[in-house]
Structure formats: structure tokens, C-alpha cells
CSV table of C-alpha atoms and ligand atoms in Angstrom, one decimal:
chain,number,residue,atom,x,y,z
Z,95,MET,CA,43.6,-3.8,10.4
Z,96,ASP,CA,44.6,-0.2,9.6
Z,97,TYR,CA,42.6,1.4,12.5
Z,98,LYS,CA,43.8,4.9,11.8
Z,99,SER,CA,42.5,5.1,8.3
Z,100,TYR,CA,39.3,3.2,9.3
Z,101,PHE,CA,38.4,5.9,11.8
Z,102,ALA,CA,39.4,8.7,9.4
Z,103,ASP,CA,37.4,7.3,6.5
Z,104,ARG,CA,34.3,6.9,8.5
Z,105,LEU,CA,34.6,10.5,9.8
Z,106,ARG,CA,35.2,11.7,6.3
Z,107,ASP,CA,31.9,10.0,5.1
Z,108,LEU,CA,30.0,11.8,7.9
Z,109,ARG,CA,31.5,15.2,6.8
Z,110,GLU,CA,30.6,14.5,3.1
Z,111,GLU,CA,27.0,13.8,4.1
Z,112,GLY,CA,26.9,17.1,6.0
Z,113,ARG,CA,26.1,15.4,9.2
Z,114,TYR,CA,29.4,15.5,11.0
Z,115,ARG,CA,28.6,17.1,14.4
Z,116,VAL,CA,30.4,20.4,15.2
Z,117,PHE,CA,29.8,21.7,18.7
Z,118,CYS,CA,29.3,25.4,19.3
Z,119,ASP,CA,31.8,26.5,21.9
Z,120,LEU,CA,29.7,28.6,24.3
Z,121,GLU,CA,30.2,30.5,27.5
Z,122,ARG,CA,27.0,30.8,29.4
Z,123,ARG,CA,26.7,33.8,31.7
Z,124,THR,CA,24.3,34.1,34.6
Z,125,GLY,CA,21.9,37.0,34.2
Z,126,LYS,CA,22.5,37.1,30.4
Z,127,PHE,CA,20.4,34.1,29.2
Z,128,PRO,CA,19.4,33.5,26.3
Z,129,LYS,CA,22.6,35.4,25.3
Z,130,ALA,CA,26.0,33.7,25.6
Z,131,ILE,CA,29.5,34.1,24.4
Z,132,ASN,CA,30.5,32.0,21.4
Z,133,HIS,CA,34.2,31.2,21.0
Z,134,ARG,CA,34.9,30.8,17.3
Z,135,ASP,CA,38.2,30.9,15.2
Z,136,GLY,CA,40.1,32.5,18.1
Z,137,GLU,CA,37.5,35.2,18.6
Z,138,THR,CA,34.5,35.7,20.8
Z,139,HIS,CA,31.0,36.8,19.7
Z,140,GLU,CA,27.9,37.5,21.6
Z,141,VAL,CA,25.1,35.2,20.3
Z,142,THR,CA,21.5,34.5,21.2
Z,143,ILE,CA,20.8,30.8,21.9
Z,144,TRP,CA,17.5,29.6,20.3
Z,145,CYS,CA,18.0,25.9,20.8
Z,146,SER,CA,18.6,25.4,24.5
Z,147,ASN,CA,16.8,22.6,26.4
Z,148,ASP,CA,17.2,24.9,29.5
Z,149,TYR,CA,13.6,25.6,28.4
Z,150,MET,CA,12.7,28.0,31.3
Z,151,GLY,CA,16.1,29.5,31.9
Z,152,MET,CA,16.2,27.8,35.3
Z,153,GLY,CA,19.9,26.9,34.9
Z,154,MET,CA,20.6,30.6,35.5
Z,155,HIS,CA,17.9,31.3,38.1
Z,156,PRO,CA,19.3,33.0,41.2
Z,157,GLU,CA,17.3,30.7,43.5
Z,158,VAL,CA,18.8,27.6,41.8
Z,159,VAL,CA,22.3,29.0,41.4
Z,160,GLY,CA,22.2,30.2,45.1
Z,161,ALA,CA,21.0,26.8,46.4
Z,162,ILE,CA,23.8,25.0,44.5
Z,163,ALA,CA,26.4,27.5,45.7
Z,164,ASP,CA,25.3,27.2,49.3
Z,165,ALA,CA,25.2,23.4,49.2
Z,166,VAL,CA,28.6,23.2,47.6
Z,167,SER,CA,30.2,25.5,50.2
Z,168,GLN,CA,28.6,23.4,52.9
Z,169,CYS,CA,28.9,19.9,51.5
Z,170,GLY,CA,31.7,20.1,49.0
Z,171,ALA,CA,31.9,19.0,45.3
Z,172,GLY,CA,31.2,15.3,44.9
Z,173,ALA,CA,29.0,12.9,46.8
Z,174,GLY,CA,31.9,10.7,47.5
Z,175,GLY,CA,30.3,7.3,46.8
Z,176,THR,CA,27.6,5.3,45.2
Z,177,ARG,CA,24.2,5.7,46.8
Z,178,ASN,CA,24.8,2.5,48.8
Z,179,ILE,CA,28.3,3.3,50.0
Z,180,SER,CA,28.3,6.7,51.6
Z,181,GLY,CA,26.9,8.6,48.6
Z,182,THR,CA,23.4,9.2,49.9
Z,183,THR,CA,23.4,12.7,51.4
Z,184,HIS,CA,20.4,14.4,53.0
Z,185,HIS,CA,20.0,16.5,49.8
Z,186,HIS,CA,19.4,13.3,47.8
Z,187,VAL,CA,16.8,12.1,50.3
Z,188,MET,CA,15.0,15.4,50.2
Z,189,LEU,CA,15.1,15.5,46.4
Z,190,GLU,CA,13.5,12.1,46.1
Z,191,GLU,CA,10.7,13.3,48.5
Z,192,VAL,CA,10.2,16.4,46.5
Z,193,LEU,CA,10.0,14.5,43.2
Z,194,ALA,CA,7.5,11.9,44.6
Z,195,ASP,CA,5.3,14.7,45.9
Z,196,TRP,CA,5.5,16.6,42.6
Z,197,HIS,CA,4.3,13.6,40.7
Z,198,GLN,CA,1.9,12.5,43.4
Z,199,LYS,CA,3.6,9.1,43.7
Z,200,GLU,CA,4.7,7.1,46.7
Z,201,SER,CA,8.4,7.1,45.8
Z,202,ALA,CA,11.0,8.5,43.5
Z,203,LEU,CA,14.5,7.4,42.6
Z,204,VAL,CA,17.3,9.6,41.2
Z,205,PHE,CA,19.8,8.6,38.6
Z,206,THR,CA,22.8,10.4,37.1
Z,207,SER,CA,20.9,11.3,34.0
Z,208,GLY,CA,17.6,10.9,32.3
Z,209,TYR,CA,19.4,8.6,29.8
Z,210,VAL,CA,20.5,6.3,32.6
Z,211,ALA,CA,17.1,6.4,34.2
Z,212,ASN,CA,15.4,5.1,31.1
Z,213,LEU,CA,18.2,2.6,30.2
Z,214,THR,CA,18.4,1.2,33.8
Z,215,THR,CA,14.7,1.1,34.5
Z,216,LEU,CA,13.6,-0.6,31.3
Z,217,MET,CA,16.6,-2.9,31.3
Z,218,THR,CA,15.9,-4.0,34.9
Z,219,LEU,CA,12.1,-4.5,34.4
Z,220,GLY,CA,12.7,-6.3,31.1
Z,221,GLN,CA,15.3,-8.6,32.6
Z,222,GLN,CA,13.7,-9.2,36.0
Z,223,ILE,CA,9.9,-9.6,35.2
Z,224,PRO,CA,9.6,-13.2,33.8
Z,225,ASP,CA,8.1,-13.2,30.3
Z,226,LEU,CA,7.6,-9.4,30.1
Z,227,VAL,CA,6.8,-8.1,26.6
Z,228,ILE,CA,7.6,-4.5,26.0
Z,229,PHE,CA,5.5,-2.3,23.7
Z,230,SER,CA,7.4,0.7,22.5
Z,231,ASP,CA,6.3,3.8,20.5
Z,232,ALA,CA,8.0,4.0,17.1
Z,233,LEU,CA,9.5,7.4,17.9
Z,234,ASN,CA,10.8,6.6,21.4
Z,235,HIS,CA,14.1,8.2,22.4
Z,236,ASN,CA,17.3,6.2,22.0
Z,237,SER,CA,17.7,5.8,25.8
Z,238,MET,CA,14.4,3.8,25.9
Z,239,ILE,CA,15.3,1.8,22.8
Z,240,GLU,CA,18.7,0.8,24.3
Z,241,GLY,CA,17.0,-0.1,27.6
Z,242,VAL,CA,14.6,-2.4,25.9
Z,243,ARG,CA,17.3,-3.9,23.7
Z,244,HIS,CA,19.7,-4.6,26.6
Z,245,SER,CA,16.8,-6.2,28.6
Z,246,ARG,CA,16.5,-8.8,25.8
Z,247,ALA,CA,12.7,-8.8,26.5
Z,248,PRO,CA,10.6,-9.3,23.4
Z,249,LYS,CA,9.7,-5.9,21.9
Z,250,LYS,CA,6.8,-4.8,19.8
Z,251,ILE,CA,6.8,-1.4,18.2
Z,252,PHE,CA,3.5,0.4,17.8
Z,253,ARG,CA,2.8,3.1,15.3
Z,254,HIS,CA,3.6,6.6,16.8
Z,255,ASN,CA,0.9,7.9,19.0
Z,256,ASP,CA,-1.5,5.3,17.7
Z,257,PRO,CA,-3.6,3.6,20.5
Z,258,ALA,CA,-5.4,1.4,17.9
Z,259,ASP,CA,-2.2,-0.1,16.7
Z,260,LEU,CA,-1.1,-0.6,20.3
Z,261,ASP,CA,-4.4,-2.3,21.0
Z,262,ARG,CA,-3.9,-4.6,18.0
Z,263,LEU,CA,-0.4,-5.6,19.2
Z,264,LEU,CA,-1.4,-6.1,22.8
Z,265,SER,CA,-4.3,-8.4,21.6
Z,266,GLU,CA,-1.7,-10.9,20.3
Z,267,TYR,CA,-0.9,-11.8,23.9
Z,268,PRO,CA,-3.1,-13.4,26.6
Z,269,LYS,CA,-4.1,-11.0,29.3
Z,270,ALA,CA,-2.0,-13.0,31.8
Z,271,THR,CA,1.3,-12.2,30.0
Z,272,PRO,CA,3.1,-9.4,31.7
Z,273,LYS,CA,3.4,-6.3,29.5
Z,274,LEU,CA,4.8,-2.9,29.6
Z,275,VAL,CA,3.9,0.1,27.4
Z,276,ALA,CA,6.7,2.6,27.0
Z,277,PHE,CA,6.1,6.1,25.5
Z,278,GLU,CA,6.8,9.8,25.8
Z,279,SER,CA,4.5,12.7,26.4
Z,280,VAL,CA,6.1,15.5,24.4
Z,281,TYR,CA,8.2,14.2,21.4
Z,282,SER,CA,11.0,16.6,21.2
Z,283,MET,CA,11.9,16.6,17.5
Z,284,ASP,CA,8.3,17.1,16.1
Z,285,GLY,CA,6.7,18.7,19.2
Z,286,ASP,CA,3.7,16.5,19.2
Z,287,ILE,CA,2.0,15.1,22.3
Z,288,ALA,CA,0.8,11.6,23.1
Z,289,PRO,CA,-2.8,10.8,23.7
Z,290,ILE,CA,-2.0,9.6,27.2
Z,291,ALA,CA,-5.5,8.8,28.4
Z,292,ASP,CA,-6.3,6.7,25.3
Z,293,ILE,CA,-3.0,4.8,25.6
Z,294,CYS,CA,-3.8,4.2,29.3
Z,295,ASP,CA,-7.2,2.9,28.4
Z,296,VAL,CA,-5.7,0.4,26.0
Z,297,ALA,CA,-2.9,-0.6,28.5
Z,298,GLU,CA,-5.4,-1.1,31.3
Z,299,LYS,CA,-7.7,-3.3,29.1
Z,300,HIS,CA,-4.7,-5.6,28.5
Z,301,GLY,CA,-3.3,-5.5,32.0
Z,302,ALA,CA,-0.1,-3.7,30.9
Z,303,LEU,CA,2.1,-1.4,33.0
Z,304,THR,CA,2.6,2.1,31.7
Z,305,PHE,CA,6.0,3.8,31.5
Z,306,LEU,CA,5.9,7.5,30.5
Z,307,ASP,CA,9.0,9.6,29.6
Z,308,GLU,CA,8.1,13.2,30.5
Z,309,VAL,CA,11.6,14.6,29.9
Z,310,HIS,CA,10.3,17.4,27.6
Z,311,ALA,CA,7.3,18.2,29.8
Z,312,VAL,CA,8.3,18.4,33.4
Z,313,GLY,CA,8.4,22.0,34.5
Z,314,MET,CA,6.4,23.1,31.5
Z,315,TYR,CA,2.9,21.5,31.6
Z,316,GLY,CA,0.3,21.2,34.3
Z,317,GLU,CA,-0.8,23.7,36.9
Z,318,ARG,CA,2.1,22.5,39.2
Z,319,GLY,CA,4.4,21.8,36.3
Z,320,SER,CA,4.8,18.1,36.7
Z,321,GLY,CA,4.0,17.3,33.1
Z,322,VAL,CA,1.4,16.5,30.5
Z,323,ALA,CA,0.0,13.6,32.6
Z,324,GLU,CA,-0.9,16.2,35.3
Z,325,ARG,CA,-2.3,18.7,32.7
Z,326,ASP,CA,-4.5,15.9,31.3
Z,327,GLY,CA,-5.6,14.7,34.8
Z,328,VAL,CA,-4.2,11.2,34.2
Z,329,ALA,CA,-1.0,11.1,36.3
Z,330,ASP,CA,-2.5,8.4,38.6
Z,331,ARG,CA,-2.9,6.1,35.6
Z,332,ILE,CA,0.9,6.1,34.9
Z,333,ASP,CA,2.7,3.4,36.7
Z,334,ILE,CA,6.2,4.7,36.1
Z,335,VAL,CA,6.9,8.3,35.2
Z,336,GLN,CA,10.5,9.1,34.1
Z,337,ALA,CA,12.1,12.5,33.5
Z,338,THR,CA,15.3,14.6,33.6
Z,339,MET,CA,16.5,17.4,35.8
Z,340,GLY,CA,18.8,18.5,32.9
Z,341,LYS,CA,16.3,20.3,30.7
Z,342,ALA,CA,13.5,22.6,32.1
Z,343,ILE,CA,14.8,22.1,35.7
Z,344,GLY,CA,18.2,23.4,34.5
Z,345,CYS,CA,20.5,21.1,36.4
Z,346,ILE,CA,21.5,17.5,35.6
Z,347,GLY,CA,20.2,14.0,36.6
Z,348,GLY,CA,17.2,11.8,35.9
Z,349,TYR,CA,14.6,10.0,37.9
Z,350,ILE,CA,11.6,7.7,38.0
Z,351,ALA,CA,8.6,8.0,40.3
Z,352,GLY,CA,5.9,5.4,41.0
Z,353,ASP,CA,4.6,3.0,43.6
Z,354,LYS,CA,6.9,2.3,46.6
Z,355,ASP,CA,7.7,-1.4,45.8
Z,356,LEU,CA,8.2,-0.8,42.1
Z,357,VAL,CA,10.7,2.0,42.8
Z,358,ASP,CA,12.4,0.0,45.5
Z,359,PHE,CA,12.6,-2.9,43.0
Z,360,VAL,CA,14.6,-0.8,40.5
Z,361,ARG,CA,16.6,0.6,43.4
Z,362,SER,CA,17.5,-2.9,44.5
Z,363,PHE,CA,18.1,-4.6,41.1
Z,364,GLY,CA,19.1,-1.7,38.7
Z,365,ALA,CA,22.8,-2.0,37.8
Z,366,GLY,CA,22.9,1.6,36.3
Z,367,PHE,CA,21.6,2.9,39.7
Z,368,ILE,CA,23.7,0.7,42.0
Z,369,PHE,CA,27.2,0.8,40.4
Z,370,THR,CA,27.8,4.5,39.9
Z,371,THR,CA,28.7,7.5,42.1
Z,372,SER,CA,25.6,9.5,43.0
Z,373,LEU,CA,25.0,13.1,41.9
Z,374,PRO,CA,26.8,15.9,43.7
Z,375,PRO,CA,24.7,17.0,46.7
Z,376,GLY,CA,24.8,20.6,45.3
Z,377,ILE,CA,23.0,19.5,42.2
Z,378,ALA,CA,20.3,17.8,44.3
Z,379,ALA,CA,19.9,21.0,46.3
Z,380,GLY,CA,19.7,23.0,43.0
Z,381,ALA,CA,17.1,20.7,41.5
Z,382,CYS,CA,14.9,20.9,44.7
Z,383,ALA,CA,15.0,24.7,44.5
Z,384,SER,CA,14.2,24.7,40.8
Z,385,ILE,CA,11.2,22.3,41.2
Z,386,LYS,CA,9.9,24.4,44.1
Z,387,HIS,CA,10.1,27.5,42.0
Z,388,LEU,CA,8.6,25.9,38.9
Z,389,SER,CA,5.7,24.3,40.8
Z,390,GLU,CA,4.8,27.6,42.3
Z,391,HIS,CA,5.0,29.8,39.2
Z,392,ASN,CA,2.4,28.7,36.6
Z,393,GLU,CA,2.7,32.1,35.0
Z,394,LEU,CA,6.1,31.0,33.6
Z,395,ARG,CA,4.3,28.2,31.8
Z,396,ILE,CA,1.7,30.5,30.4
Z,397,ARG,CA,4.3,32.9,29.1
Z,398,HIS,CA,6.3,30.0,27.7
Z,399,GLN,CA,3.4,28.7,25.7
Z,400,GLU,CA,2.6,32.2,24.5
Z,401,ARG,CA,6.2,32.7,23.3
Z,402,ALA,CA,6.1,29.4,21.3
Z,403,ALA,CA,2.6,30.1,19.8
Z,404,THR,CA,3.7,33.6,18.8
Z,405,LEU,CA,6.9,32.4,17.1
Z,406,LYS,CA,5.0,29.7,15.2
Z,407,ARG,CA,2.5,32.3,14.0
Z,408,ARG,CA,5.1,34.8,13.0
Z,409,LEU,CA,7.1,32.2,11.0
Z,410,ARG,CA,4.0,31.0,9.3
Z,411,GLU,CA,3.1,34.5,8.3
Z,412,MET,CA,6.5,34.7,6.6
Z,413,ASN,CA,5.9,31.4,4.8
Z,414,LEU,CA,8.7,29.7,6.7
Z,415,PRO,CA,8.0,26.0,6.9
Z,416,VAL,CA,7.2,25.5,10.5
Z,417,MET,CA,6.3,21.8,11.2
Z,418,ASP,CA,3.0,21.0,13.0
Z,419,SER,CA,3.7,21.2,16.7
Z,420,VAL,CA,1.3,21.4,19.6
Z,421,SER,CA,4.0,22.1,22.2
Z,422,HIS,CA,6.7,24.6,23.1
Z,423,ILE,CA,9.0,23.1,20.3
Z,424,VAL,CA,9.2,25.0,17.0
Z,425,PRO,CA,10.7,22.8,14.3
Z,426,VAL,CA,11.5,24.4,10.9
Z,427,LEU,CA,11.9,22.0,8.1
Z,428,VAL,CA,15.0,22.2,5.8
Z,429,GLY,CA,14.9,18.7,4.4
Z,430,ASP,CA,18.6,18.3,3.5
Z,431,ALA,CA,21.5,17.6,5.8
Z,432,GLY,CA,24.0,19.9,4.0
Z,433,LEU,CA,21.6,22.8,3.7
Z,434,CYS,CA,20.6,22.4,7.3
Z,435,LYS,CA,24.2,22.8,8.4
Z,436,GLN,CA,24.7,25.7,6.1
Z,437,ALA,CA,21.6,27.4,7.4
Z,438,SER,CA,22.8,27.0,10.9
Z,439,ASP,CA,26.3,28.3,10.1
Z,440,LEU,CA,24.9,31.3,8.3
Z,441,LEU,CA,22.6,32.1,11.2
Z,442,LEU,CA,25.6,32.0,13.6
Z,443,THR,CA,28.2,33.9,11.5
Z,444,ARG,CA,26.0,36.5,9.8
Z,445,HIS,CA,23.2,37.0,12.4
Z,446,HIS,CA,24.8,35.8,15.8
Z,447,ILE,CA,21.9,33.4,16.3
Z,448,TYR,CA,22.6,29.9,17.4
Z,449,VAL,CA,20.3,27.1,16.3
Z,450,GLN,CA,21.9,23.7,16.0
Z,451,PRO,CA,21.1,21.7,12.8
Z,452,ILE,CA,19.2,18.4,13.5
Z,453,ASN,CA,20.2,15.7,11.1
Z,454,TYR,CA,19.9,11.9,10.7
Z,455,PRO,CA,19.9,9.7,12.8
Z,456,THR,CA,18.2,12.1,15.3
Z,457,VAL,CA,15.5,12.6,12.7
Z,458,PRO,CA,14.7,10.6,9.5
Z,459,ARG,CA,16.7,11.6,6.3
Z,460,GLY,CA,14.8,14.2,4.3
Z,461,THR,CA,13.4,15.8,7.4
Z,462,GLU,CA,16.5,17.6,8.6
Z,463,ARG,CA,15.4,20.7,10.5
Z,464,LEU,CA,16.2,23.6,12.7
Z,465,ARG,CA,14.7,23.0,16.1
Z,466,ILE,CA,13.9,26.3,17.8
Z,467,THR,CA,13.0,26.4,21.5
Z,468,PRO,CA,11.8,29.8,22.6
Z,469,THR,CA,11.9,30.3,26.4
Z,470,PRO,CA,10.0,32.8,28.6
Z,471,LEU,CA,13.2,34.9,28.3
Z,472,HIS,CA,13.1,35.4,24.5
Z,473,ASP,CA,11.4,38.7,24.1
Z,474,ASP,CA,9.7,40.3,21.1
Z,475,GLU,CA,12.9,42.1,20.0
Z,476,LEU,CA,14.9,38.9,20.0
Z,477,MET,CA,12.0,37.3,18.0
Z,478,ASP,CA,12.0,40.1,15.4
Z,479,HIS,CA,15.7,39.5,14.9
Z,480,LEU,CA,15.2,35.7,14.6
Z,481,VAL,CA,12.4,36.0,12.0
Z,482,ALA,CA,14.4,38.5,9.9
Z,483,ALA,CA,17.5,36.3,10.1
Z,484,LEU,CA,15.7,33.2,9.0
Z,485,LEU,CA,14.2,35.0,6.0
Z,486,ASP,CA,17.6,36.1,5.0
Z,487,VAL,CA,19.1,32.7,5.4
Z,488,TRP,CA,16.2,31.0,3.5
Z,489,SER,CA,16.6,33.4,0.5
Z,490,THR,CA,20.4,33.3,0.5
Z,491,LEU,CA,20.4,29.5,0.4
Z,492,GLY,CA,17.3,29.1,-1.7
Z,493,ILE,CA,15.6,26.8,0.7
Z,494,ASN,CA,12.0,25.8,-0.2
Z,495,GLN,CA,9.6,27.9,1.9
Z,496,GLN,CA,6.6,25.7,1.2
Z,497,ALA,CA,8.3,22.4,2.3
Z,498,ALA,CA,6.2,21.9,5.4
A,948,LIG,C1,17.2,14.2,26.6
A,948,LIG,C2,16.3,13.0,26.7
A,948,LIG,C3,16.5,11.9,27.6
A,948,LIG,C4,17.8,11.9,28.4
A,948,LIG,O1,17.8,12.8,29.5
A,948,LIG,P1,19.2,13.3,30.0
A,948,LIG,O2,19.0,13.8,31.4
A,948,LIG,O3,19.6,14.4,29.0
A,948,LIG,O4,20.2,12.2,29.9
A,948,LIG,C5,15.6,11.0,27.8
A,948,LIG,N1,14.4,11.0,27.0
A,948,LIG,C6,14.2,11.9,26.1
A,948,LIG,C7,13.0,11.9,25.3
A,948,LIG,C8,15.1,12.9,25.9
A,948,LIG,O5,15.0,13.9,25.0
């Protein structure tokens, strides 16, 4: 085989489709967020980031940065081992206590990322619970899909956010068959939110475990910020909550929380937990500081929701095609991969605004979009600039304003 031309040809196809991924080379600066320096064509430009998953700016927060700096100077860089072999530091132990308390669960378990938390937990449960059938929402994140796939447990996909369809699929199995329902609270590409209580009702009726990915909700929903399950008063009905410390918490790492024995089971059988070096202790300390701050400052969440609602309203007033979203995520439909990339390029080069294009396979073809994520730190002036820039780009490229 001519490997060289195979790789080159496949990459050329991606480019021709307009969905070759080009990374924006950024230099984040503490105290400046959401502004950053963009390195481009040998030059530097100051840009405003409008697509960060550092949803609350906590990656730059002095309490978080300070906690990490202190822990690094005291404990050094890396953990120095897997959790089992010398890599469990006191910062890890404290972080798992903080996470369990935040979610009002008996235990929590930290992984190197949210991706690994989903993959490992679903794979372990699917492999280790005899005859388990997994019921997965049609729009679940790739990390859950891969976890289910690698578990080789039978999988049934229910229509997105549709408890009736879930009920229909669960009814195909006797009540005694072990079952697990895997879904998300906030779906990050469309910004819609699952009917958690209704899904729990259906799961309970059929004796199924519930697994909820709150990656795009922790820090941002609920009085203490532990997610939509807290906001909706149904956290106690979720058997396993999973989330990341890489988004609103502003650090890195993932976790699950749940009953003691269930968490201990994943700790004891999960290959993706066992056979890898644990997170740096400094990161564990930073995540603890971030969760403490977020849980004590509900006003940040109020401001965050206000910013998102204001942006949606302003874009609609200008006839820009904002997609329906009931969360902090503001998706604007373009509907074509090439145009979406061009829109993003023009925003960056002409207006110094950075919004990454979202193309297939992250979203279905024909629904390519700009996914905008206002934070509590995006003020009115930045918003004026964004709205004017989008209008300019839409008219320059002739993108349909009524598309959504
Ligand atoms: C980002 C994401 C993950 C993975 O979390 P990381 O910590 O970034 O690996 C899991 N689930 C969903 C829904 C996500 O969007």
C-alpha cells in the first residue's frame, strides 16, 4: 500500500468538504479573559474568544490559579504514579470528598478526563454486569457511544429526549433484565436540556440504573451549581452522575459520583481508571478551589444565564438564525460546511472575534453552525461588537438569515 498518498488523499477530501480542522493558535492571559492573543501568519492579534468551554472564566480565576500555583510549589508537577501505585495524593482524596459532597452522593471517583470517565464507566458496567442492556440517547456524546461500544453490551438507542420512546424500548425486556439508561442534561451543540424527572420515572418503572452526563451543566445550574439534576430537585434519582473539571470548573479531569459500592466497583474494575497516571496534585487543588467558589457564588450563574438570554434576544432582533436553546449555549445556524468555515475565518480576520466552526461529524450535515458561548465576563460592549460583526459576515457571505 502507498501509505503516504492514502493519508494525503483522505486529508485532501476533508479540505475539499470544508471540514478540515484548523486550530486557532491562542495565548490565554490571566486577567484578560475573554480576550487572548492569536498567533496567525507570523503575527499576533488580540482577539475575543466567543466559543470557550471555560464557561465561567474559572480557568483564569485568581483563587484557582493561586491554589494550583501553591500546590505545584509544594507538591511538584506530576503525581508520580497511577492511583494504586503512589499516585494518590491528599489533594486527590480531598477532591473526591468535595465532589461527592457537591453532588450529595456517598462517593466520587476522579479520572484524567471526562472522556475517560464516560468511556471507562460505561465500558466497565457493560462488561461486568451480566446481561446488562444499555439504553442510550440518540444524541449522546462520542465518549458515551465508545464506552457502550467497547463494553459489547447490547445497546438500544432512544429518540433524543423522548421518555415515551425510552419506555417503549425498555418494555421489550423483562423487569428482571439489568438495564442502564445513559443520557446528558445539557446537550452542548443544540443547547437543549433533558427531561430528567420524566426519564427517571421511566427508568424506575423498568428497574433501570440511570447514568447522567452533566459535563455542560456542572458549575452552571442549581443553587450550589452541581448541575441540572440539582436545579430540578432530582439529583437523588440519578444513580451515576458524570462530569468534567475541564469546562466550567476551568481545569482538567473527569469524574463520576454515586453510591459507595458502585463507585468502588468502577474503581476496582475500570481499566481506564487503573492503568494510567493520576492527575497532577496541583490540578486537584485547583479544581477544589474552583468548585468551592462556584458553589458559593450563585450570582455568577444568574449573570451567566442573563448574558446568554441577552445575546439570543439581540441576535433574533437582527434576524440572525439563532437555533432554539434553553441553556447558556447560543448556536447560530449556517447550514453548510464551507460557508461555516468562511464565516469563522472572516470573524477572526476582519473582526478579531474567534468562534470555531462546528461541522460534521460533530453535528449532522446541513446543520453546520457557529456555537457561541457567552460567559459572565462578556460585557455589553463585547456583545455590541459581536452582533455587528455577525451581521457584516452574514451579508458579506450572503448567508440565509431565516434559516433557523
Ligand atoms: C467534553 C465532553 C466530554 C468529555 O469531557 P473532557 O473532560 O473534555 O474529556 C464528555 N461528555 C460531553 C457531553 C462533552 O461535551
